[in-house]
One Martini backbone bead per residue (centre of mass of N, CA, C, O) as a GRO file, in nm:
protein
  330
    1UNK     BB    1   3.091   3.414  -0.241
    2UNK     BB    2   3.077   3.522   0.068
    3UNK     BB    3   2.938   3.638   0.324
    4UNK     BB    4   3.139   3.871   0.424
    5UNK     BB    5   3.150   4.018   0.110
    6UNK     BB    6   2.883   4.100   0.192
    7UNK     BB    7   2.637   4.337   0.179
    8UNK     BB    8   2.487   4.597   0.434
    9UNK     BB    9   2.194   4.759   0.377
   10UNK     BB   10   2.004   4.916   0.413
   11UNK     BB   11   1.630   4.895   0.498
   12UNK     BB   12   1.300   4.856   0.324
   13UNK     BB   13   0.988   4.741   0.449
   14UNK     BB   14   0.694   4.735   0.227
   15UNK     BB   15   0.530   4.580   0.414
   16UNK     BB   16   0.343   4.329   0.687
   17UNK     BB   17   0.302   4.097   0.607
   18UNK     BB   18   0.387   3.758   0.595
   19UNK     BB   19   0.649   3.824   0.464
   20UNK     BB   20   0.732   4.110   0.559
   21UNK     BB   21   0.797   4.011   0.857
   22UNK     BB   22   1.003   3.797   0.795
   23UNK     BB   23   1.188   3.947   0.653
   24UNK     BB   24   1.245   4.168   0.921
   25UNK     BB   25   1.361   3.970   1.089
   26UNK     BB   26   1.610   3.820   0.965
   27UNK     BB   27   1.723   4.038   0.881
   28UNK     BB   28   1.761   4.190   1.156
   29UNK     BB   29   1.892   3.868   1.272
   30UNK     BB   30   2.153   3.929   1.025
   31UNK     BB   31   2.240   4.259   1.053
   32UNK     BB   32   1.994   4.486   0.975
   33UNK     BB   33   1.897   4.772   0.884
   34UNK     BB   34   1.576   4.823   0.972
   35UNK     BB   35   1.249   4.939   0.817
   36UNK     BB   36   0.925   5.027   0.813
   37UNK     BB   37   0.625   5.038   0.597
   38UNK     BB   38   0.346   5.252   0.663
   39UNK     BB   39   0.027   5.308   0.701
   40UNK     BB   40  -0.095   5.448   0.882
   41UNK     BB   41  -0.290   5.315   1.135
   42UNK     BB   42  -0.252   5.022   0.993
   43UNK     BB   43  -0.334   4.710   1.071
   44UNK     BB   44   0.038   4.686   1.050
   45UNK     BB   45   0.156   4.864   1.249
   46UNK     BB   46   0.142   4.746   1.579
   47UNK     BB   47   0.296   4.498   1.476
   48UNK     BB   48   0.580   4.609   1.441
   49UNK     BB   49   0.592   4.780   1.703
   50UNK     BB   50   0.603   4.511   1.875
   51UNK     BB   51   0.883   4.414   1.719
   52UNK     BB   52   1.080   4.670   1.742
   53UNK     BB   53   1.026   4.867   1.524
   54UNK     BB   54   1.054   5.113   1.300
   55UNK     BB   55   0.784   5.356   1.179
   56UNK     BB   56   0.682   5.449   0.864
   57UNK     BB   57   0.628   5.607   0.626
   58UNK     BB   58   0.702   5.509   0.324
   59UNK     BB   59   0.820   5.787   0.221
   60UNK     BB   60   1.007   5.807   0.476
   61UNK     BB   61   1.142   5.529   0.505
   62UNK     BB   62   1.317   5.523   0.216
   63UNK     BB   63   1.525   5.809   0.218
   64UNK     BB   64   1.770   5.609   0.333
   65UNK     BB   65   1.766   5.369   0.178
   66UNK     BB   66   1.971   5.121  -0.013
   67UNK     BB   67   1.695   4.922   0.043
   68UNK     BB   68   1.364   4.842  -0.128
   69UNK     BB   69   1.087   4.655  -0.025
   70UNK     BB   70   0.827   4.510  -0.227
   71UNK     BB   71   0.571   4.428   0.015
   72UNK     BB   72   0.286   4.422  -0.179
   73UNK     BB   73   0.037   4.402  -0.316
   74UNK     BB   74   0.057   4.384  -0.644
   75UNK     BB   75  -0.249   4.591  -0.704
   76UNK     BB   76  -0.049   4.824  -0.511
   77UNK     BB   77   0.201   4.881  -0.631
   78UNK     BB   78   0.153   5.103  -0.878
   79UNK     BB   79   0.076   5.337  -0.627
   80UNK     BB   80   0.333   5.328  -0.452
   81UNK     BB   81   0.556   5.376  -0.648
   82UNK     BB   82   0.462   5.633  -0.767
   83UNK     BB   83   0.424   5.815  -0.471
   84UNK     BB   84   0.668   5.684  -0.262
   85UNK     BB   85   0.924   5.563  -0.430
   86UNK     BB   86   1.012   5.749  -0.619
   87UNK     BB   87   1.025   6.048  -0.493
   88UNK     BB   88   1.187   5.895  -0.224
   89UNK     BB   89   1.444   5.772  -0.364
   90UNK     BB   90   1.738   5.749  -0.391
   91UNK     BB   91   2.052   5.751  -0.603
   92UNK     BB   92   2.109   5.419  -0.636
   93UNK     BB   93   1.915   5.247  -0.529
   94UNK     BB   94   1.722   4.960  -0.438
   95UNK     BB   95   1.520   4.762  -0.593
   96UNK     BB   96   1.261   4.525  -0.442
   97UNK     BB   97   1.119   4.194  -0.489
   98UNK     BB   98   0.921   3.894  -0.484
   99UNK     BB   99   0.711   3.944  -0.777
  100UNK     BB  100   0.784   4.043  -1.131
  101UNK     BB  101   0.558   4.142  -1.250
  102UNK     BB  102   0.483   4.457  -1.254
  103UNK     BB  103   0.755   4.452  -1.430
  104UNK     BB  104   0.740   4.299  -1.661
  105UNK     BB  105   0.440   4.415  -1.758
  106UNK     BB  106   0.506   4.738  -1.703
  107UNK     BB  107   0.337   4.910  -1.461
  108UNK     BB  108   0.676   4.933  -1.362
  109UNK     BB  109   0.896   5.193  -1.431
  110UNK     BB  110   1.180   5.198  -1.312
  111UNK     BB  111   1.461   5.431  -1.235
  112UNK     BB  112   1.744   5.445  -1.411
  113UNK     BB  113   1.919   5.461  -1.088
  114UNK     BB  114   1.812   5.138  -1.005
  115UNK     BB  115   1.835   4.920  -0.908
  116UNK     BB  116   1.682   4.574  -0.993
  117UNK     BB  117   1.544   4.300  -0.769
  118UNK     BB  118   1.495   3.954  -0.692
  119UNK     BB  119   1.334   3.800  -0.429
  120UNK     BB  120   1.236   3.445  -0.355
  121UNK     BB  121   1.064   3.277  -0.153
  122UNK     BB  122   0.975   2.911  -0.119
  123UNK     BB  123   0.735   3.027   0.090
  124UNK     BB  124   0.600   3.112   0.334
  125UNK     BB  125   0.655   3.311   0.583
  126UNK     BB  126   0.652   3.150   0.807
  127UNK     BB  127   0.846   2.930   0.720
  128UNK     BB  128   1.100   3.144   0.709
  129UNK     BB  129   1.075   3.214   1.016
  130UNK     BB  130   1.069   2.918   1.133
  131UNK     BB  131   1.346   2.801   0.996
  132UNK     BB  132   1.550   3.077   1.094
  133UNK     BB  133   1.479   2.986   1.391
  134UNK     BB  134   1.619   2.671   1.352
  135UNK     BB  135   1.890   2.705   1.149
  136UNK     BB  136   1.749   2.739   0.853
  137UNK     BB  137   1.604   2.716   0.510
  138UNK     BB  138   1.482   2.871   0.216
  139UNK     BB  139   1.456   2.866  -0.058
  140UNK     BB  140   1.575   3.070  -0.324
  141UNK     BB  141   1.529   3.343  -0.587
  142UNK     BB  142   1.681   3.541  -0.854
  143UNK     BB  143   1.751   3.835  -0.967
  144UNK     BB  144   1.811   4.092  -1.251
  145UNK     BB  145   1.727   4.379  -1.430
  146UNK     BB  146   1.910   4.617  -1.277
  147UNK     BB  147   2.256   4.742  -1.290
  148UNK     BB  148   2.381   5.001  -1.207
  149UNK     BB  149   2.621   4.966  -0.949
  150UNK     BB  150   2.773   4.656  -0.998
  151UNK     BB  151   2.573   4.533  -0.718
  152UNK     BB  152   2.324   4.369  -0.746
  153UNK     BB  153   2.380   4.084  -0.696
  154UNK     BB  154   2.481   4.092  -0.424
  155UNK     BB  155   2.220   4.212  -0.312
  156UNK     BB  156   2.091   3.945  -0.358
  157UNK     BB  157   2.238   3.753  -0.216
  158UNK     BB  158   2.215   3.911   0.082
  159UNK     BB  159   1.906   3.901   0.114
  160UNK     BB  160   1.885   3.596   0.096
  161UNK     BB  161   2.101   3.530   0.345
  162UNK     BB  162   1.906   3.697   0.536
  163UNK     BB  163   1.652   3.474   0.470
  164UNK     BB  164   1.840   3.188   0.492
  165UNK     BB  165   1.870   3.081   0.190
  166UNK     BB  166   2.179   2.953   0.179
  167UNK     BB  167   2.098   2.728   0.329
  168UNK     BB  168   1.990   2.582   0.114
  169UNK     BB  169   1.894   2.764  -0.185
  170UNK     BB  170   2.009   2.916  -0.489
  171UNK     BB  171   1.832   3.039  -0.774
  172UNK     BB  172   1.888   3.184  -1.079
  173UNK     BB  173   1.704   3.422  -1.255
  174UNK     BB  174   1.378   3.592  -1.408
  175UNK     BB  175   1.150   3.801  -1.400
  176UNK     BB  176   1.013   3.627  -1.579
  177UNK     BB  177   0.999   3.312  -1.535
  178UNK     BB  178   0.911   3.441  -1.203
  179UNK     BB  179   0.635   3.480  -1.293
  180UNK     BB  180   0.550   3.235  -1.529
  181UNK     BB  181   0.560   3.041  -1.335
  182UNK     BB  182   0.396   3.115  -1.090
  183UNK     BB  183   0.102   3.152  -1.217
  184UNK     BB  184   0.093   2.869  -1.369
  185UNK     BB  185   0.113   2.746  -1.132
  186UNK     BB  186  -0.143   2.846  -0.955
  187UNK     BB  187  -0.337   2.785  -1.192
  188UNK     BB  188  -0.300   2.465  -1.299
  189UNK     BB  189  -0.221   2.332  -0.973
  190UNK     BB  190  -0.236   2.433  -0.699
  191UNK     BB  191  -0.496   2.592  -0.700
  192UNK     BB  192  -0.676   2.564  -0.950
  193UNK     BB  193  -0.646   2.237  -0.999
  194UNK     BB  194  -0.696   2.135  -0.744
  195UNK     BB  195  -0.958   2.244  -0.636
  196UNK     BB  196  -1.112   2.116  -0.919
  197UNK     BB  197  -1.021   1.828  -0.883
  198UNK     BB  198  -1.176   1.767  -0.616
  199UNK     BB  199  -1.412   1.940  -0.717
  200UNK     BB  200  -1.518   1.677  -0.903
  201UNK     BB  201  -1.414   1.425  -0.693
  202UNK     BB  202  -1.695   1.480  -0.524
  203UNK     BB  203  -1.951   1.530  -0.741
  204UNK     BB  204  -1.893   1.205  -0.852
  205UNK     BB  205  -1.949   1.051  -0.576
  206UNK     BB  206  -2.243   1.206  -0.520
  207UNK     BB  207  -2.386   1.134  -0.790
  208UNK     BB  208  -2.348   0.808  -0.736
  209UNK     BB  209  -2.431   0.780  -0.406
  210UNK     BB  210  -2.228   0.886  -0.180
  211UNK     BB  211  -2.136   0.967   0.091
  212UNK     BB  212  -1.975   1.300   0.180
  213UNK     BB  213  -1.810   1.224   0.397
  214UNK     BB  214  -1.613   1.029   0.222
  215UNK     BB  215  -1.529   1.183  -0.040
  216UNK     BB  216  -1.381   1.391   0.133
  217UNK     BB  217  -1.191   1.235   0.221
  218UNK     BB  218  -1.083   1.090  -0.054
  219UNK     BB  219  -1.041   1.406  -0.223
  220UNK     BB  220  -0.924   1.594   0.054
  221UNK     BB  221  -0.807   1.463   0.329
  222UNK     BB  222  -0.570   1.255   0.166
  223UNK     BB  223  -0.380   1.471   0.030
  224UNK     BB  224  -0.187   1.538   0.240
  225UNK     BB  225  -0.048   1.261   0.216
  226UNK     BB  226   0.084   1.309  -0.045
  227UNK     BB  227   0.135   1.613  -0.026
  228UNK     BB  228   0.399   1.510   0.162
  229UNK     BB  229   0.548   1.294  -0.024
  230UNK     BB  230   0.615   1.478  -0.249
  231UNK     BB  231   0.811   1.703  -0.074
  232UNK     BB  232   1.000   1.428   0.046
  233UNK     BB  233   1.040   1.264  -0.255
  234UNK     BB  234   0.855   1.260  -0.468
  235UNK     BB  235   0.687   1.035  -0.659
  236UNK     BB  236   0.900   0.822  -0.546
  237UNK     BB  237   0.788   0.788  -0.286
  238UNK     BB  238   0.494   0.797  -0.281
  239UNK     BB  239   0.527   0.495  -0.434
  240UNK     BB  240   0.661   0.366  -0.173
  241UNK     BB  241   0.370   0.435   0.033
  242UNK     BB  242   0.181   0.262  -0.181
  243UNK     BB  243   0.026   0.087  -0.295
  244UNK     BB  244  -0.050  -0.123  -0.564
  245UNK     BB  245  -0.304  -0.027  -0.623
  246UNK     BB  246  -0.243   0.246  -0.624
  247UNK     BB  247  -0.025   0.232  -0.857
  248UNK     BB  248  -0.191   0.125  -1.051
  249UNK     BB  249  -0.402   0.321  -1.076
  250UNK     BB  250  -0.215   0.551  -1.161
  251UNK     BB  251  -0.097   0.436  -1.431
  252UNK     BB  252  -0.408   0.400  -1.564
  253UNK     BB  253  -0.579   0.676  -1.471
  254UNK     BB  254  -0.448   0.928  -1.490
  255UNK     BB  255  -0.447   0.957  -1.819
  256UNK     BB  256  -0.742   0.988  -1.812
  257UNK     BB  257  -0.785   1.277  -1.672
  258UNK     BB  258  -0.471   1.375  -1.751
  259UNK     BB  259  -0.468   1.443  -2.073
  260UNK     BB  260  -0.349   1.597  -2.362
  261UNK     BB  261  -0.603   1.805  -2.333
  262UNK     BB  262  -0.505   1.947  -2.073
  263UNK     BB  263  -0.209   2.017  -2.184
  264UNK     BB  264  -0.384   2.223  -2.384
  265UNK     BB  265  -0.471   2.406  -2.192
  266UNK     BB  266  -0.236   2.462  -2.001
  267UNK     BB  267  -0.121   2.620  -2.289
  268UNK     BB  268  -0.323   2.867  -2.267
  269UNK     BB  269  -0.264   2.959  -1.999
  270UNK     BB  270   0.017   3.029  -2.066
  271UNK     BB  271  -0.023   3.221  -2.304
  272UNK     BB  272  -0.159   3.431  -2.131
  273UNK     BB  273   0.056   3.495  -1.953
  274UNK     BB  274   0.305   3.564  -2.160
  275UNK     BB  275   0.078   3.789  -2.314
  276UNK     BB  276  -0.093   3.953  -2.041
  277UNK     BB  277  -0.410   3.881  -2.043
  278UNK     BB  278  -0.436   3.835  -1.778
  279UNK     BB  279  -0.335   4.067  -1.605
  280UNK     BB  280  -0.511   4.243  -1.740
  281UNK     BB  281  -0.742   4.148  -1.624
  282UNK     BB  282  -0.703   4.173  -1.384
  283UNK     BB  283  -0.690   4.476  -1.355
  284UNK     BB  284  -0.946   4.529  -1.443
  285UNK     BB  285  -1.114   4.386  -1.179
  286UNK     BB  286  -0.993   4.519  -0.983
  287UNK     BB  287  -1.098   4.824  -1.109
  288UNK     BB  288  -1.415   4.715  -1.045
  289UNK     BB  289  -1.436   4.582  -0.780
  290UNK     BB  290  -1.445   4.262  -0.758
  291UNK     BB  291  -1.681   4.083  -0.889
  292UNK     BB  292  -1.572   3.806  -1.020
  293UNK     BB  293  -1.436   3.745  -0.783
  294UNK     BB  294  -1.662   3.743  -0.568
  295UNK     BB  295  -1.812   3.503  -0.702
  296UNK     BB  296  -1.643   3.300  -0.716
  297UNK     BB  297  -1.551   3.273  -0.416
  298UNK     BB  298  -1.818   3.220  -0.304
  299UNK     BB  299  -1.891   2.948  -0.489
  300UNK     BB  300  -1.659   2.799  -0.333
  301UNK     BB  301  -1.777   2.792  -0.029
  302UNK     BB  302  -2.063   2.697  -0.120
  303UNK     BB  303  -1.945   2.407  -0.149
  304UNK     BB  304  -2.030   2.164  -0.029
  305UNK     BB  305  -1.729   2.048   0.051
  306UNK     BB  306  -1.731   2.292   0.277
  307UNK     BB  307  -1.992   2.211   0.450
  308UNK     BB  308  -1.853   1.909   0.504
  309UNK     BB  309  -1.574   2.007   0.638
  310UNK     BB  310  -1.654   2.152   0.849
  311UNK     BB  311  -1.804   1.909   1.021
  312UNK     BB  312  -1.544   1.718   1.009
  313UNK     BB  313  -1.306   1.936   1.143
  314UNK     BB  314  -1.426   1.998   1.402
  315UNK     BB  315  -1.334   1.666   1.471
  316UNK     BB  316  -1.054   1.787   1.464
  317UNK     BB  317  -0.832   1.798   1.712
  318UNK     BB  318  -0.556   1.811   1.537
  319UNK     BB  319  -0.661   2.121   1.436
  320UNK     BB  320  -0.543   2.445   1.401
  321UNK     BB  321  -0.843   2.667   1.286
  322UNK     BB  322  -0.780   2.959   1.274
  323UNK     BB  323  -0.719   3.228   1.082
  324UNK     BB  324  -0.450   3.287   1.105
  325UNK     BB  325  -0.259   3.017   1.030
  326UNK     BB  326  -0.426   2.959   0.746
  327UNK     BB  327  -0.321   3.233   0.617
  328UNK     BB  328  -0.024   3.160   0.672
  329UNK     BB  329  -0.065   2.891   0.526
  330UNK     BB  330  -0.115   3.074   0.209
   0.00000   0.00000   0.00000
């Protein structure tokens, strides 16, 4: 399929964080009619109106969009489509996320006369509007729930290489899929294992009576340089890179912290997540206005590795600590 036979929808783009800018700009400048859908007043309604765009109210924003992207917290979306997009979207109109959970779990029942597709760059926003401004793009997966109009596809395909994504790589998933790979992906590995991963081997080095600040770097400042050789070309490359002592060390020791026990809760944290369990959680917490949501949170923040990294990175000129930045790059 040509990029010329790909459909060129009005857009209506409900939210306006990291994502919902990134998408509303490329889209705009791959040639789409685009709309803002913001809550009158709210913190992102001047910065949409800042970039050029028309901005409505959700509910009026809809009406007229041939798709309409919602990409607003996971945790307001079924309160956004019950009152603002089922209600006010036309009849044959198509319905994307970017994240499939939502769907996935039942939470939205889109309507049956709506396409519903998913496009999901796989990087934050910043990275997507980057990309696409310096003639690169981020890889897309993409998926297709419900084809009333027998052009799902095509618009999902569309709206992908409006951000950028054909340039890069696109490939098919499905709803499911990328709901229970990405919260595994967040929960396992690079959220919650990194993170815990870190704050373990930081305070096993403080607790055997090592200066912190030393710690500090061995097993959190040290990692993006990791993490950089695997994003570059992945455990090769890395391996490429490491003296030998460090790759003895990785494969006699490695298995010792990461053994077949971890492999046995990382399936169970899978079981939760295809079975529902978590998302329950979830919604419940979240309905409860996130009381232990708020005290792991700050838990982590109070964490010594925080204290003492504060007062390293203070000293790192090289580093823009901005809160925005920070953010848009998480």
């Amino acid at each position: 399929m040509t990029q010329s036979s790909l459909p060129k929808p009005s857009i209506a783009i409900v939210g306006y964080g990291s994502q919902g800018r990134a998408h509303a700009l490329n889209l705009r400048d791959s040639g789409f009619d685009v709309t803002v859908g913001l809550r009158p007043g709210g913190p992102t309604e001047a910065k949409a109106k800042a970039d050029g765009f028309t901005v409505k109210a959700p509910a009026e924003a809809v009406k007229e969009a041939d798709l309409v992207a919602v990409l607003t917290p996971d945790m307001v979306q079924r309160k956004v489509y019950a009152d603002a997009l089922a209600p006010n979207m036309k009849q044959g109109a198509c319905l994307l996320f970017a994240h499939g959970l939502n769907v996935h779990f039942g939470m939205i029942a889109p309507r049956e006369d709506l396409d519903v597709i998913l496009v999901a760059p796989k990087g934050p926003g910043a990275l997507v509007r980057r990309e696409y401004e310096i003639g690169r793009g981020v890889p897309c997966i993409w998926a297709v729930h419900q084809d009333r109009s027998g052009k799902a596809k095509q618009l999902a395909l569309a709206y992908a290489d409006g951000l950028g994504g054909a340039r890069a790589n696109l490939i098919e998933t499905t709803f499911k899929e990328e709901t229970e790979t990405d919260l595994f992906g967040e929960q396992a590995v690079l959220c919650g294992g990194a993170s815990s991963l870190v704050q373990a081997g930081f305070e096993v080095l403080v607790e055997a009576g090592y200066q912190p600040e030393i710690a500090y770097y061995e097993v959190l400042h040290e990692l993006k340089l990791i993490v950089d050789l695997f994003y570059e070309g992945g455990i090769t490359r890395m391996l490429e890179f490491v003296s030998e002592t460090a790759q003895y060390g990785d494969y006699v020791s490695g298995p010792r912290v990461i053994d077949a026990s971890v492999k046995e809760r990382m399936r169970d944290v899978l079981k939760d997540i295809q079975d529902g369990t978590f998302t329950r959680n979830w919604v419940a917490e979240h309905e409860a206005g996130l009381p232990n949501y708020n005290r792991f949170k700050q838990a982590d923040l109070d964490h010594p590795i925080e204290v003492v990294g504060k007062q390293l990175r203070a000293k790192m000129v090289w580093l823009d600590n901005s809160p925005k930045e920070q953010k848009e790059a998480a």
